[in-house]
Tab-separated table of C-alpha atoms in Angstrom:
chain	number	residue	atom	x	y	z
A	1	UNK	CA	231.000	169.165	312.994
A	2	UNK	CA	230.208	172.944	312.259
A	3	UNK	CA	229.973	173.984	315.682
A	4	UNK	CA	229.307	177.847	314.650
A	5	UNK	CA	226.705	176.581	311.892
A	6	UNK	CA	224.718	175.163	315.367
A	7	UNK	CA	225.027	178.118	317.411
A	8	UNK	CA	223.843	180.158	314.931
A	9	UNK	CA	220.652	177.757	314.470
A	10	UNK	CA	220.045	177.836	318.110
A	11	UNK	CA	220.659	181.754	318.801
A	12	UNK	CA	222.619	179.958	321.639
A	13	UNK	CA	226.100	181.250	323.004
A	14	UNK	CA	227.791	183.029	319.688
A	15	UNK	CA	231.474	181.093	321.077
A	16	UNK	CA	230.622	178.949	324.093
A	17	UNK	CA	234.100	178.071	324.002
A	18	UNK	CA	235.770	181.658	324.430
A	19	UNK	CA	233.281	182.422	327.139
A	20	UNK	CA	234.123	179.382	328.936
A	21	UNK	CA	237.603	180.283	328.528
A	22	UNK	CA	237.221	183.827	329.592
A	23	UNK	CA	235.089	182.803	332.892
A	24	UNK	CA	238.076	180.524	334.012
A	25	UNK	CA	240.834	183.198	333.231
A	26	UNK	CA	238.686	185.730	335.482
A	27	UNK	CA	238.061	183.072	338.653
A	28	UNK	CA	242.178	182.306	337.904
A	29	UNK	CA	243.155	186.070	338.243
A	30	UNK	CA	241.223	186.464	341.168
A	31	UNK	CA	242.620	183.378	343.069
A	32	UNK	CA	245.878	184.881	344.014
A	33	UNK	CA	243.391	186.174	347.004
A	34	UNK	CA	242.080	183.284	347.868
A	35	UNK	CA	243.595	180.018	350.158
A	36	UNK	CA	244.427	178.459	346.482
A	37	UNK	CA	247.500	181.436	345.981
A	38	UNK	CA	249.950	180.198	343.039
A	39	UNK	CA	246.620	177.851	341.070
A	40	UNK	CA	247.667	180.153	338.197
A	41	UNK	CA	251.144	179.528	337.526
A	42	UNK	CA	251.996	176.319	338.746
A	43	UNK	CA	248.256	174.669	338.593
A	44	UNK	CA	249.393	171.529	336.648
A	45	UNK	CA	252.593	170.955	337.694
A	46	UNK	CA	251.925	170.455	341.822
A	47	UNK	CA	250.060	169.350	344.386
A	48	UNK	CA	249.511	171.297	347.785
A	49	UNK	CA	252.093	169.492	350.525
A	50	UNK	CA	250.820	167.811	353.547
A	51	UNK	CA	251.908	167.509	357.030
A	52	UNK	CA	253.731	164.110	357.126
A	53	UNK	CA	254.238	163.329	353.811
A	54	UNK	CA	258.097	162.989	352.372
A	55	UNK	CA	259.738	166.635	351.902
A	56	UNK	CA	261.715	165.007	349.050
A	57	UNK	CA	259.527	166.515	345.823
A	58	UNK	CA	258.730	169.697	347.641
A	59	UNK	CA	259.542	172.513	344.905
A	60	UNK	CA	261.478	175.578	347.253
A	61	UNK	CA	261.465	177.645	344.267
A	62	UNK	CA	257.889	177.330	343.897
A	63	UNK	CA	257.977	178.177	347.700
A	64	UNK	CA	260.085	181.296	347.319
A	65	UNK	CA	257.269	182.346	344.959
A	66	UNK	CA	254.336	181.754	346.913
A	67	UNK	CA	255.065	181.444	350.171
A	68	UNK	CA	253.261	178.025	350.606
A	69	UNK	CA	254.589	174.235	350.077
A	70	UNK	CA	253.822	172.479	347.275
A	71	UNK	CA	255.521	168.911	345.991
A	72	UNK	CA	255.963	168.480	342.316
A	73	UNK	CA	253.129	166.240	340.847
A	74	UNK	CA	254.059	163.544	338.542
A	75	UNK	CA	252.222	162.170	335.310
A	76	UNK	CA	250.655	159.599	336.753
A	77	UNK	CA	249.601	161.599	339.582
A	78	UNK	CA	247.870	163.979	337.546
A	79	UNK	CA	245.752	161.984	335.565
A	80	UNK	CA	241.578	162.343	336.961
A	81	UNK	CA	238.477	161.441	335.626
A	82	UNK	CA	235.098	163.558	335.616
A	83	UNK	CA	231.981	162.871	334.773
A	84	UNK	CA	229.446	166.095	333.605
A	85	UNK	CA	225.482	165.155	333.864
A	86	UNK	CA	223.437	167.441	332.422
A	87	UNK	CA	219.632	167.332	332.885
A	88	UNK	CA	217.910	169.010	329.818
A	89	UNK	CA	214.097	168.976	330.515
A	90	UNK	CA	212.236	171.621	329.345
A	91	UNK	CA	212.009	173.484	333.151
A	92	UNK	CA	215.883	173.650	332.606
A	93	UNK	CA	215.467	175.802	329.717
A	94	UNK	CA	213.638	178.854	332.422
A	95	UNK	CA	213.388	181.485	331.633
A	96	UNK	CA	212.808	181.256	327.594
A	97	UNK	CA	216.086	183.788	326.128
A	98	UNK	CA	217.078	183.858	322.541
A	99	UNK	CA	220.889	184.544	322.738
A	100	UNK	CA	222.657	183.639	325.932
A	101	UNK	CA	225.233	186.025	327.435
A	102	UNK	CA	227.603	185.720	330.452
A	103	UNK	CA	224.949	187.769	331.634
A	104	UNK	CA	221.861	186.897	329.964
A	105	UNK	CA	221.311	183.387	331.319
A	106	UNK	CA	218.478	180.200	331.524
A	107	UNK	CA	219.634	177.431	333.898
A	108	UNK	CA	220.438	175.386	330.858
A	109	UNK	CA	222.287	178.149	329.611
A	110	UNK	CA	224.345	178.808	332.788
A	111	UNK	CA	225.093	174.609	333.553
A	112	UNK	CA	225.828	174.309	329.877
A	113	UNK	CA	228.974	177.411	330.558
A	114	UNK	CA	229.893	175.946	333.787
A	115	UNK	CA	230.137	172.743	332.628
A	116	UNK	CA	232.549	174.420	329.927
A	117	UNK	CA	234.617	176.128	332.420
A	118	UNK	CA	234.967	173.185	333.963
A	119	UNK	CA	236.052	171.523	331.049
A	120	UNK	CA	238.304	174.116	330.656
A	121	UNK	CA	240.184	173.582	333.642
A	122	UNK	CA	240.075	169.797	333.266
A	123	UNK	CA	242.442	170.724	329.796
A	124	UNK	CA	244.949	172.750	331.230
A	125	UNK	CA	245.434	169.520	333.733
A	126	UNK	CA	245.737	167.241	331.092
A	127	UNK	CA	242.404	165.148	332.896
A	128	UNK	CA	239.931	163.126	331.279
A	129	UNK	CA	236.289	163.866	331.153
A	130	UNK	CA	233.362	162.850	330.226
A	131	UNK	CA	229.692	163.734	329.699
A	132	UNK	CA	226.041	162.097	329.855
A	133	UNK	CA	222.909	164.501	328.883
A	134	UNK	CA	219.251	163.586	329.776
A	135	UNK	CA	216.035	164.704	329.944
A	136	UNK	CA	212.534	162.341	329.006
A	137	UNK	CA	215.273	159.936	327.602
A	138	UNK	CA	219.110	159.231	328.332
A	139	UNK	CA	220.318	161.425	325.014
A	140	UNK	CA	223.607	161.086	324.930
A	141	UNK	CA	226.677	159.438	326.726
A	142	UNK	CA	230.666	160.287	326.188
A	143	UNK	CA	233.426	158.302	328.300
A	144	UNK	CA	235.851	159.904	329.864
A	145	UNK	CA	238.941	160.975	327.383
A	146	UNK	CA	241.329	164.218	327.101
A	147	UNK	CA	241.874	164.793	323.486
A	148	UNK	CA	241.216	168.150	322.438
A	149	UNK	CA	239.120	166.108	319.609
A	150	UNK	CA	237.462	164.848	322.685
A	151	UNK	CA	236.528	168.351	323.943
A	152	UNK	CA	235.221	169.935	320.890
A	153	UNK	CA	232.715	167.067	320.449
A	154	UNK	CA	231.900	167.772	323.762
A	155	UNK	CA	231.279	171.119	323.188
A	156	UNK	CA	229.595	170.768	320.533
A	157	UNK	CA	227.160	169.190	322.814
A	158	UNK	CA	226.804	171.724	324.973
A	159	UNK	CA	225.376	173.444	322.716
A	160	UNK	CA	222.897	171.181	321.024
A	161	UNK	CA	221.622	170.929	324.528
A	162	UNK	CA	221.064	174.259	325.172
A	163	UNK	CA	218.083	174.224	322.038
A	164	UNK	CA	214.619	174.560	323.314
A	165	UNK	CA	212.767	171.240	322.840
A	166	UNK	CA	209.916	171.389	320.427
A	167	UNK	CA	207.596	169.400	323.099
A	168	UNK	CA	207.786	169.322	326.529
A	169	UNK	CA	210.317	167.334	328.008
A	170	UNK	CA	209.873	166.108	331.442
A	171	UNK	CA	212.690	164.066	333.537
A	172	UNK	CA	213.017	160.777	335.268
A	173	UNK	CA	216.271	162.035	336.639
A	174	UNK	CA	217.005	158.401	338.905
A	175	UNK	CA	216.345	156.489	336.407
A	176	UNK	CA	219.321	157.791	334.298
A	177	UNK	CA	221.355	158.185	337.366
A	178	UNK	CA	221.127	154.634	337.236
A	179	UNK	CA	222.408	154.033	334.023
A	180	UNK	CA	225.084	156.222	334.125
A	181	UNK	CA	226.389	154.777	337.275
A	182	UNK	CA	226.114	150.963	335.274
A	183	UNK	CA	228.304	152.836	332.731
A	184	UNK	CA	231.137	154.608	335.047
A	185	UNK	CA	233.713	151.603	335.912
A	186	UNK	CA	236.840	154.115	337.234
A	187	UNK	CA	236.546	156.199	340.057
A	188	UNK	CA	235.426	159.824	338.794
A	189	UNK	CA	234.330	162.990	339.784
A	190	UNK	CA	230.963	163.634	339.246
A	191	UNK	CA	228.974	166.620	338.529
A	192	UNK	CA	225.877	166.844	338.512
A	193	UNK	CA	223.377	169.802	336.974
A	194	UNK	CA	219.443	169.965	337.343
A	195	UNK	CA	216.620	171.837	339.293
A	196	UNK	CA	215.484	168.700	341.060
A	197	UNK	CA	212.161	169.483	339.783
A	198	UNK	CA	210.621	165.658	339.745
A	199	UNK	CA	207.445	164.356	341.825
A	200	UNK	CA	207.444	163.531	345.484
A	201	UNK	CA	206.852	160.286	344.957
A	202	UNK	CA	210.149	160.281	342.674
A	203	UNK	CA	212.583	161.778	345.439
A	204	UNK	CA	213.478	158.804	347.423
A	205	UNK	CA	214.024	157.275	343.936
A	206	UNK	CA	216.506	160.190	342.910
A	207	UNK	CA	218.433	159.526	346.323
A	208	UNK	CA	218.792	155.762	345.894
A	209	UNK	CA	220.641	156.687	342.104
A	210	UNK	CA	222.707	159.269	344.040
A	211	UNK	CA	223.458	156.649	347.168
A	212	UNK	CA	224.358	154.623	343.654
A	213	UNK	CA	227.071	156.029	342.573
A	214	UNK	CA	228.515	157.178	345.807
A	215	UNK	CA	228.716	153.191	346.318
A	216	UNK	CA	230.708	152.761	343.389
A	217	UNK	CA	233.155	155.288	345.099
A	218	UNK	CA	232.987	158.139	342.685
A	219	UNK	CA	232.396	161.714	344.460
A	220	UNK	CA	229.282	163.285	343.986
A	221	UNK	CA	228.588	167.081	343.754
A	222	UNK	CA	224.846	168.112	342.741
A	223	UNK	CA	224.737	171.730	341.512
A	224	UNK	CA	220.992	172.368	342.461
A	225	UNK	CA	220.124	174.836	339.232
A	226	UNK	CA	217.504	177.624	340.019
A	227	UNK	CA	216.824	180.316	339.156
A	228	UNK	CA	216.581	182.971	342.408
A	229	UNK	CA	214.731	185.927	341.037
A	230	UNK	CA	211.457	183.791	339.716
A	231	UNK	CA	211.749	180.322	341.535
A	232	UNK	CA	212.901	181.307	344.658
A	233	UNK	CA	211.846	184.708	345.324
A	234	UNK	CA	208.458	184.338	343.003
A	235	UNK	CA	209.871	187.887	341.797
A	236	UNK	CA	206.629	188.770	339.659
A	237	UNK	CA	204.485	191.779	339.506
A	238	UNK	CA	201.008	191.752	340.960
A	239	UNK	CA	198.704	191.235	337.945
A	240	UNK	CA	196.513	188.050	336.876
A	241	UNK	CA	199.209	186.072	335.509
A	242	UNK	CA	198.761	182.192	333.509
A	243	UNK	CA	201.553	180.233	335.522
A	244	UNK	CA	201.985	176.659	333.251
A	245	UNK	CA	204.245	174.484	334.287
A	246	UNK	CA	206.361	173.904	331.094
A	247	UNK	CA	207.283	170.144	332.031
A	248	UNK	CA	203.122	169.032	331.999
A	249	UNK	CA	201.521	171.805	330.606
A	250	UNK	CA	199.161	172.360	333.623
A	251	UNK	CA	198.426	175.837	334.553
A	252	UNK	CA	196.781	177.691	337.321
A	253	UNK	CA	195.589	182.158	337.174
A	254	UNK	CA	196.165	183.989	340.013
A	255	UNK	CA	197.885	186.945	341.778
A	256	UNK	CA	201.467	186.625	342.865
A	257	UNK	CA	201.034	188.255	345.955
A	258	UNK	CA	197.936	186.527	347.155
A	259	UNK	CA	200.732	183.240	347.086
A	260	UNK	CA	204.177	184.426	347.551
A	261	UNK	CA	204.935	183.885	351.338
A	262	UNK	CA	203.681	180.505	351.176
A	263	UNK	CA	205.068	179.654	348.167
A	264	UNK	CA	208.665	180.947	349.479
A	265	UNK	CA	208.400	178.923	352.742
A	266	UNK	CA	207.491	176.171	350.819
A	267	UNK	CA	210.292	176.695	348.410
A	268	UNK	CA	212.873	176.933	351.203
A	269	UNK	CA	211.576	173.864	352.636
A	270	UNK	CA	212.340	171.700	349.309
A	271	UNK	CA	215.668	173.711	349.685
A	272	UNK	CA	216.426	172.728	352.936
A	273	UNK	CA	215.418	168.890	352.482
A	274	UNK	CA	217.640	168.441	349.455
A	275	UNK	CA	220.202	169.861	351.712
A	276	UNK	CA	219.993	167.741	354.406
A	277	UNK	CA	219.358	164.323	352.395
A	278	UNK	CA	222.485	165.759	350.450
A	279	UNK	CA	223.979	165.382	353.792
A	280	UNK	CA	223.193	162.110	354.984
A	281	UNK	CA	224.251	160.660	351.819
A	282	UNK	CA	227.767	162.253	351.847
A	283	UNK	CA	226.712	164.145	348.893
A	284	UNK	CA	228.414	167.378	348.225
A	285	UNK	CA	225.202	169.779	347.431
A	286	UNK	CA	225.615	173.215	345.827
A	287	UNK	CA	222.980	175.670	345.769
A	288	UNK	CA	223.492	177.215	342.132
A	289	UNK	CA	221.690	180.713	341.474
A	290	UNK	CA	221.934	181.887	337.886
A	291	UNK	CA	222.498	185.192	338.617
A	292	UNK	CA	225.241	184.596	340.927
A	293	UNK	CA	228.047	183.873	338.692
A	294	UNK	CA	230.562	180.918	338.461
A	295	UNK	CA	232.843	181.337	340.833
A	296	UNK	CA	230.905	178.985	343.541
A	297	UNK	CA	230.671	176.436	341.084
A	298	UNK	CA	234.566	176.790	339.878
A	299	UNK	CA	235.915	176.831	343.748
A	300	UNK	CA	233.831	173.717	344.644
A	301	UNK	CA	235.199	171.721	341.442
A	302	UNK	CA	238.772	173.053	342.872
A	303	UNK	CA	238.184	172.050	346.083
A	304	UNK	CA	236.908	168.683	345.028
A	305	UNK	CA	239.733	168.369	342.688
A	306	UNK	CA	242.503	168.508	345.550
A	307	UNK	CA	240.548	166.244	348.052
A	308	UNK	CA	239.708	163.570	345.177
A	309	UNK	CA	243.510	163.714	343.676
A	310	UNK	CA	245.306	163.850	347.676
């Protein structure tokens, strides 16, 4: 597989790889501020110590170092499974850019990097992950493994999905859930990426795929995907503007003033009902802005991480 050869084609990331790599190394050098002090130089080795358990595996020099307790993990102890789900419809490729940056993002672009940090940090613990992609159809489906074999193919993914789709491409998100949940027999992480854009009538279906996998015990995190500027804010200048939805091809003129505060209440509201389904379904939800960066998204898979392994 030419990886380059693709990127190239796609005028996608020029290395997605690198960048991934150079995201993590920036959240790692900034941790030694953070509750997760001494991630960096010990992060595959141990496991943080709690109250009660056995003081016989605790590491003191790593305690000299770091001031905090930590037990030395063993091989067995280290081995997790995660599951990436990326949702690839065309209103995940907003806004339209020809080259993608660390700083010149689409919300395909930015879950497409995340999900390669991630990955990232799954290899330097030696864990196991895999990936499903979907958008009108269930495209493509990778079980969980850890070769570095493994992750190239993986990336190599990445960044076939992040290729504009010559028609639109609309999403039956639960559907797949479904299927993917069918396909995940040992308990895994899960992450999931999309903008939740789907019809009303399709939300309690969504849920049900969601309450689906929580029953098979994996843990669910849902990075909601938007993009602030445009679909929260409805950041456009005040000229007669063609607004087509890029999913159905429907489209509407108008002014953006003459609709912003309603449409921003009414865009909070969706917010806030994800949110609080998110909730009652034990569902870890994530509120994902593009232009926010990746260290919300690394944290929570760090957090998760530790509460999933013990």
């Amino acid at each position: 597989m030419n990886i380059e050869k693709q990127i190239n084609e796609i005028q996608g990331f020029k290395n997605l790889e690198l960048l991934a790599n150079q995201v993590v190394e920036g959240f790692i050098s900034g941790l030694h501020k953070s509750p997760f002090h001494g991630f960096s130089a010990e992060f595959a080795e141990h496991k943080i110590y709690n109250p009660g358990e056995s003081t016989k595996h605790i590491d003191w020099k790593l305690y000299a170092k770091t001031d905090k307790l930590y037990t030395k993990r063993y091989e067995e102890e280290t081995n997790l499974r995660c599951h990436l789900i990326l949702d690839t419809s065309s209103s995940m490729h907003y806004p339209r850019i020809s080259e993608l940056s660390a700083t010149s993002l689409n919300k395909i672009g930015f879950s497409a990097l995340a999900s390669a940090a991630i990955m990232n940090l799954l290899k330097r613990q030696r864990d196991a992950v895999g990936m499903s992609v979907y958008s009108d159809a269930y495209e493509f489906y990778a079980s969980e493994k850890g070769s570095e074999r493994h992750h190239q193919m993986l990336l190599g993914h990445l960044n076939s999905a992040i290729k504009v789709p010559s028609k639109p491409k609309n999403t039956d998100t639960y559907k797949h859930l479904h299927l993917i949940a069918e396909k995940l027999k040992r308990r895994s992480l899960v992450f999931l990426f999309t903008d939740m854009f789907q019809s009303d009538a399709e939300e309690e279906a969504l849920f049900e795929a969601l309450q689906h996998l929580k029953y098979n015990k994996h843990e669910v995190i849902l990075f909601h995907t938007y993009d602030g500027q445009k679909e929260l804010s409805f950041d456009f200048s005040n000229r007669p503007r063609k607004y087509v939805d890029v999913e159905t091809g429907e489209s509407v003129n108008l002014y953006a003033d003459t609709i912003k505060a309603s449409y921003e209440e009414a865009v909070q509201q969706f917010f806030d009902a994800i949110k609080l389904r998110c909730g009652q379904y034990r569902i870890t939800y994530v509120p994902a802005d593009i232009h926010q960066g990746f260290q919300k998204i690394l944290t929570t898979y760090l957090v998760a991480r530790q509460k999933f392994g013990g």
